[in-house]
XYZ file of C-alpha atoms in Angstrom:
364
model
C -24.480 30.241 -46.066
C -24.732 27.725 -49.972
C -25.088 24.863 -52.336
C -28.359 17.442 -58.327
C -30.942 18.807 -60.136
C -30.243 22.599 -59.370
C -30.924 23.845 -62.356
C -34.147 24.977 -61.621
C -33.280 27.272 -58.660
C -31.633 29.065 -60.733
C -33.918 29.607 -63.355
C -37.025 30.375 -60.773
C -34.880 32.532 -58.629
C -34.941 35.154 -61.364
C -32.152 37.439 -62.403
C -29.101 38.013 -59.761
C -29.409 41.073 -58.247
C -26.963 43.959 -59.097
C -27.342 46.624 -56.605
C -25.327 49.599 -57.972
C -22.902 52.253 -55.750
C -20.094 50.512 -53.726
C -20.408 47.064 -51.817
C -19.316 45.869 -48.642
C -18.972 43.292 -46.524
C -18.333 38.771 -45.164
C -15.309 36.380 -47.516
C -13.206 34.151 -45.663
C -11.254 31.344 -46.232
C -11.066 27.026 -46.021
C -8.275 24.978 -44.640
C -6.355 24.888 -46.933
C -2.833 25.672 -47.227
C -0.105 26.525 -49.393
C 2.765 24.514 -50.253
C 6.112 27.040 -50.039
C 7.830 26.425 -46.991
C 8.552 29.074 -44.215
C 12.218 30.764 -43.966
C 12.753 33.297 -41.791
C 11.614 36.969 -40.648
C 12.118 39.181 -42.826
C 14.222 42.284 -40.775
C 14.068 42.024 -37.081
C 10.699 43.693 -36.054
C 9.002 43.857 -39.448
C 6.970 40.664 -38.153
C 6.449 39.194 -41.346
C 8.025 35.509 -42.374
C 8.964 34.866 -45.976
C 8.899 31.838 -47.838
C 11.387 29.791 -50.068
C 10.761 31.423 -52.694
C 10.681 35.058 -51.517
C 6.614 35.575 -51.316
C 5.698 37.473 -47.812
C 3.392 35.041 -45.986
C -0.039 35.721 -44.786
C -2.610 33.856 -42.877
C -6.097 34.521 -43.531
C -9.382 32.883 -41.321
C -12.062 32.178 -43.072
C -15.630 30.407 -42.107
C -15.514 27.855 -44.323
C -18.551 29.487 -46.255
C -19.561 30.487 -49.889
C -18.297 34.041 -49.081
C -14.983 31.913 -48.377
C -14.783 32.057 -52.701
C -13.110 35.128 -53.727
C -10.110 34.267 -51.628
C -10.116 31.116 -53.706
C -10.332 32.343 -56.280
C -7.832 35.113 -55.534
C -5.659 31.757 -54.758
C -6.649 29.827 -57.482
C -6.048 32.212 -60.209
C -2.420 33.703 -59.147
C -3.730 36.672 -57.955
C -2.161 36.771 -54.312
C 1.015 35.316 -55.799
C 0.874 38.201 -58.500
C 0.821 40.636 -55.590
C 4.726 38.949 -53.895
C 1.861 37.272 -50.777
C 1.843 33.707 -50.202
C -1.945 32.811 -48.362
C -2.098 30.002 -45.912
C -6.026 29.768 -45.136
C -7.590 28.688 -41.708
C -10.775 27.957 -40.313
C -12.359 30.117 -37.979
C -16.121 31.005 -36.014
C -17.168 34.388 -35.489
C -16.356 33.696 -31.989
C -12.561 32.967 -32.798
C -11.677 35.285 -35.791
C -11.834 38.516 -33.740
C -9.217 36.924 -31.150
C -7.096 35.170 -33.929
C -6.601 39.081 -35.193
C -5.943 40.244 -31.740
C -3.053 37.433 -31.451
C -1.749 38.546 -34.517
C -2.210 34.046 -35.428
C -4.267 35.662 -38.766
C -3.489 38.827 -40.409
C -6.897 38.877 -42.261
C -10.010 37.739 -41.203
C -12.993 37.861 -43.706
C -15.746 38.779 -41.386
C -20.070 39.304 -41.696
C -20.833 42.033 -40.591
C -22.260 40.986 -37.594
C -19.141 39.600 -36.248
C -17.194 42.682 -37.005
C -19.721 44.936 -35.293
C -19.800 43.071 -32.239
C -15.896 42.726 -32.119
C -16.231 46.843 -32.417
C -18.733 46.841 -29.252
C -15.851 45.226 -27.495
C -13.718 47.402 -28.156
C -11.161 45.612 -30.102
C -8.996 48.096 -32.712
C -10.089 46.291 -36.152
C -10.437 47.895 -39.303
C -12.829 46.503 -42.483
C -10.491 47.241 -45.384
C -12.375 46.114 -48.493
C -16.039 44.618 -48.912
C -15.950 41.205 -51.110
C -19.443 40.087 -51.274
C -22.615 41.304 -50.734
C -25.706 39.964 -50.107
C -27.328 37.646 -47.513
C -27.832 33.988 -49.061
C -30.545 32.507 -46.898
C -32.754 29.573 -47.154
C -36.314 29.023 -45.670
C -36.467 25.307 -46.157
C -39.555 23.079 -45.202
C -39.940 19.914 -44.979
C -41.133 16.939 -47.668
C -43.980 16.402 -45.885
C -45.379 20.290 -44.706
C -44.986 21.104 -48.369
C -47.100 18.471 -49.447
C -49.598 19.094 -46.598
C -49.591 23.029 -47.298
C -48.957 22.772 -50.812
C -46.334 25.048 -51.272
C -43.625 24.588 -54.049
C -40.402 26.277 -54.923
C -42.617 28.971 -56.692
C -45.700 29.260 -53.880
C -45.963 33.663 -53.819
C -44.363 34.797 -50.258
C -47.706 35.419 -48.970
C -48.966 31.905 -48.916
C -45.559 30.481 -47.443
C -45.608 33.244 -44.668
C -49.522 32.227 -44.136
C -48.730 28.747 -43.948
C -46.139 28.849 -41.809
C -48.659 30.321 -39.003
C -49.338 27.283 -36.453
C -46.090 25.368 -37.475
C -42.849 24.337 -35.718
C -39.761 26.103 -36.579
C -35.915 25.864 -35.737
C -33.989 27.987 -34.581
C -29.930 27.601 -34.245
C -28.803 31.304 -34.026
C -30.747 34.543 -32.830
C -30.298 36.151 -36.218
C -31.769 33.518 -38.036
C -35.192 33.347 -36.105
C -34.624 37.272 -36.414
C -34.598 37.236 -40.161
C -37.399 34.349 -40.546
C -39.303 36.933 -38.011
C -38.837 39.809 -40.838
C -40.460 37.958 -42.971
C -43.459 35.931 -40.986
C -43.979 39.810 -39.729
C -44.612 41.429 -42.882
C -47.541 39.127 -43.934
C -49.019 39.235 -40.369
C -48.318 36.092 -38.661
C -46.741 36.598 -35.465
C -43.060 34.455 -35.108
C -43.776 34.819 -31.407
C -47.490 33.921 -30.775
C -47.886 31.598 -34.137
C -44.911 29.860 -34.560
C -43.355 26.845 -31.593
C -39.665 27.397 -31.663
C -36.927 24.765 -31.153
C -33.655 26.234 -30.244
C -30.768 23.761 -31.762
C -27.018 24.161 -31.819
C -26.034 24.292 -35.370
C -27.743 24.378 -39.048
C -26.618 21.145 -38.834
C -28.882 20.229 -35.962
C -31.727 22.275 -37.963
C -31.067 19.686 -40.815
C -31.514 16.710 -38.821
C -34.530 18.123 -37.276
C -35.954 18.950 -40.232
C -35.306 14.935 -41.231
C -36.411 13.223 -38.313
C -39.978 15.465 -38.112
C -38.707 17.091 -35.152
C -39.144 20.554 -36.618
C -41.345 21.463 -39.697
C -38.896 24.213 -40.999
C -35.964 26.782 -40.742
C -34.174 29.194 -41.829
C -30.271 29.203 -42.741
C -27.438 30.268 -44.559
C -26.869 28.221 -48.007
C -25.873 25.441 -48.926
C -27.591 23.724 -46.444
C -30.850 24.799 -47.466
C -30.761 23.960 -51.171
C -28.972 20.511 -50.281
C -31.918 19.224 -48.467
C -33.798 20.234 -51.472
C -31.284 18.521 -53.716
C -31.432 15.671 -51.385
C -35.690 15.334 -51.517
C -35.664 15.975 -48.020
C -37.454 19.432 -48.273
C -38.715 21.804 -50.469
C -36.634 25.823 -50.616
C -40.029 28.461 -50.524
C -38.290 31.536 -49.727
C -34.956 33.251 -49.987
C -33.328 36.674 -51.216
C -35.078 37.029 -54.271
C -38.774 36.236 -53.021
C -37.464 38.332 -49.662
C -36.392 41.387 -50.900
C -36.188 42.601 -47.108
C -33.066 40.012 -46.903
C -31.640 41.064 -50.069
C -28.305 43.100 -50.169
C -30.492 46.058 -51.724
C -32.499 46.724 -48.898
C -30.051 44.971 -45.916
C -27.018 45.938 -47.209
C -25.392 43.358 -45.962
C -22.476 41.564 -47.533
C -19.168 40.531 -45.938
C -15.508 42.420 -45.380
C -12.042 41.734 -45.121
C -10.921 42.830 -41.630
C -7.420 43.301 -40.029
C -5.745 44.971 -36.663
C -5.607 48.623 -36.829
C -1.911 48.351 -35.874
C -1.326 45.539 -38.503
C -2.335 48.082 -41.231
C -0.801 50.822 -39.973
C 3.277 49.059 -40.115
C 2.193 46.933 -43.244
C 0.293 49.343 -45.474
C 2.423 47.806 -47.889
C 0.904 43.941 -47.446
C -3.033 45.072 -46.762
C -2.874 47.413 -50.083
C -1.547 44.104 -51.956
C -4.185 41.573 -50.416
C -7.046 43.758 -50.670
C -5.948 44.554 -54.485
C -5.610 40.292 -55.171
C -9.341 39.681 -53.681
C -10.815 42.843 -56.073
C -9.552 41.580 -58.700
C -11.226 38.088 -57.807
C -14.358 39.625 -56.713
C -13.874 41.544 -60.484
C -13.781 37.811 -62.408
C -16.347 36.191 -60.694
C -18.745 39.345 -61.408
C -17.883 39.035 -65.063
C -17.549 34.955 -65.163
C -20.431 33.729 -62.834
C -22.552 33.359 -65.744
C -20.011 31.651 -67.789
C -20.871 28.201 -68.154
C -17.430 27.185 -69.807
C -15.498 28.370 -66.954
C -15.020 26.200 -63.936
C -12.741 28.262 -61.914
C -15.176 30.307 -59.834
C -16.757 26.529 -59.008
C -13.926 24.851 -58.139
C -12.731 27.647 -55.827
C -16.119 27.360 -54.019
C -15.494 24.024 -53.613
C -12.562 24.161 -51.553
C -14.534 25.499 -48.958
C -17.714 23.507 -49.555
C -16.184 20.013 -49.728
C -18.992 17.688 -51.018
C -21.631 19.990 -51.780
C -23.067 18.693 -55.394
C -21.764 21.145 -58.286
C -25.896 22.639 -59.147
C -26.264 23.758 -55.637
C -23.079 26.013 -55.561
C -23.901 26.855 -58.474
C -27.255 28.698 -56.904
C -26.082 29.782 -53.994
C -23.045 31.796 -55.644
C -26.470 33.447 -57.784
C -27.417 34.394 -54.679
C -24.292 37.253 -53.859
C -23.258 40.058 -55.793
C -19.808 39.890 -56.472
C -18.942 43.311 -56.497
C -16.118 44.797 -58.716
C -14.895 47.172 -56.627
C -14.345 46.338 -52.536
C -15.053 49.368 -51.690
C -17.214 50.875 -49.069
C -19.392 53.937 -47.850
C -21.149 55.366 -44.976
C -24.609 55.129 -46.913
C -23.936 51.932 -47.436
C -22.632 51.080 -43.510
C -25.482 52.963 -42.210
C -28.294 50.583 -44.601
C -26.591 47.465 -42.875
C -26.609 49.114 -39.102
C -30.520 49.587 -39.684
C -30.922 46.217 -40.847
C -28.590 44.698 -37.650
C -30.458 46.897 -35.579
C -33.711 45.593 -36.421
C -32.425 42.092 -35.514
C -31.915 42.791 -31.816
C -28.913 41.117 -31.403
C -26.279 43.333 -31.161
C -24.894 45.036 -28.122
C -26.716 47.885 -26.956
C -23.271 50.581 -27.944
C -22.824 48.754 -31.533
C -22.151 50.952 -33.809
C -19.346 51.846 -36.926
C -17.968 54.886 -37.201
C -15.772 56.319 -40.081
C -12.532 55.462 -38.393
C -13.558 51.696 -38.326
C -13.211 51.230 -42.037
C -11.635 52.584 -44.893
C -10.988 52.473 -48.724
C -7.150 53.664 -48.556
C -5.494 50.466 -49.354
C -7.931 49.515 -52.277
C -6.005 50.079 -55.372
């Protein structure tokens, strides 16, 4: 999931979408780390360290994603230190983060939802304890050359792009992905299965170089990578949330949440309440200073996690989350995201999230 000429995918993306009600669910965090050194534990079995300077310390794993941002910016702009918490940030895959939480390695993990469902199947105690973004940032991306053969621009109506794309080669380096580009070829009629030749690579990175060498004619992925091979002249961007509505938060309800160990919350109510209340309040800024042109902060925050990625195309791939200003979440809201996994096919067949697997008690 993000983000020199940019300027324009902003502008033909139309207006941000603002879903109202509460918001839920994926942040996480780069490697980075903070400076104050590590003392000792503070009181025999409280399991929590201290550093020089008396903050508690607190490792978070993050994906190294835009939804990485709010824990930037939570970093960035005191909030964490505001709250007595010292953050060191790690990187982590969905595969890893659930374990990291089990090992008690991270205290917070900021999870997608689909991670955090399938660590439920599994039957791992974890608890989602505040949403900080919403929204599902994705790219369909062709390349130079099947634009110019199909004609399709940055502003070609769904329709024709879905049409277009019947016949064609497409990439594939996750289930979901070729899920969610299926969502979309289906609702105009052309059949992902029967119409489009798939090419299973490992990694949006693979799907990049594909795209580059001819291999592939298109795929779809998180952002940045998309709009960078636009940026780059490599490819042309022909469908994402706003031209998608089905991949939109509004109708998905998908997102990302901070998640923890149930036992970690239950003898540190204390420390989640205080983490959860630093990343709303950074989730609250960036909803009110997105737009602000004069402010760099929410950018350079991003850019911790999305080392080299030209300014412009963070820039539009931040457009495309809401930042919500409260992290919390509801059942409505859970089950909207369920029926949009669900419709994926790649969850385990006893997914599901109950009331006791989230909660809005430590929000402040």
């Amino acid at each position: 999931m993000t983000h020199d000429d940019l300027t324009i995918p902003a502008a033909r993306r139309g207006t941000r979408l603002r879903p109202g009600g509460s918001h839920r669910l994926l942040a996480l965090a780069s490697a980075a780390l903070l400076a104050p050194a590590l003392l000792t534990a503070c009181g025999g079995d409280s399991g929590t360290t201290t550093t020089s300077d008396g903050l508690v310390q607190v490792t978070v794993g993050g994906g190294g994603s835009i939804f990485d941002t709010p824990l930037q910016v939570a970093d960035a702009n005191g909030y964490f230190r505001k709250q007595g918490l010292a953050v060191k940030f790690v990187t982590l895959t969905a595969a890893t983060g659930p374990s990291a939480l089990q090992s008690g390695s991270v205290q917070f993990f900021d999870s997608s939802p689909t991670g955090f469902v399938s660590a439920l199947a599994k039957g791992l105690p974890q608890i989602a304890v505040s949403a900080d973004g919403l929204g599902n940032p994705l790219g369909l991306v062709v390349s130079k050359k099947f634009a110019e053969a199909h004609k399709l621009t940055a502003e070609s109506p769904a329709e024709q792009v879905a049409k277009a794309l019947a016949g064609s080669t497409g990439g594939a380096s996750s289930a979901n992905t070729k899920a969610e580009a299926g969502i979309f070829l289906d609702k105009y009629g052309v059949d992902p299965d029967k119409k489009v030749t798939w090419v299973s690579l490992p990694s949006p990175a693979a799907d990049k170089a594909a795209i580059n060498s001819g291999q592939i004619d298109w795929f779809v992925t998180s952002e940045p990578i998309p709009l960078q091979i636009e940026n780059d002249g490599d490819g042309v961007v022909v469908a994402d949330p706003f031209k998608v509505p089905e991949w939109a938060a509004e109708q998905a309800g998908y997102g990302q949440v901070v998640v923890t160990q149930k036992s970690y919350a239950t003898a540190h109510p204390d420390i989640v309440k205080k983490f959860v209340t630093a990343v709303q309040q950074a989730t609250a800024y960036m909803d009110t200073h997105l737009e602000d042109s004069d402010d760099q902060t929410v950018l350079k925050a991003a850019q911790k996690s999305l080392k080299g990625v030209p300014d412009s195309v963070v820039q539009a791939s931040l457009q495309q989350v809401d930042w919500p200003a409260s992290g919390a979440m509801d059942a409505a809201g859970w089950k909207k995201t369920m029926a949009f996994l669900d419709s994926l096919g790649t969850l385990p067949a006893n997914a599901e999230v109950t009331s006791d697997n989230w909660t809005n008690k430590y929000l402040p």
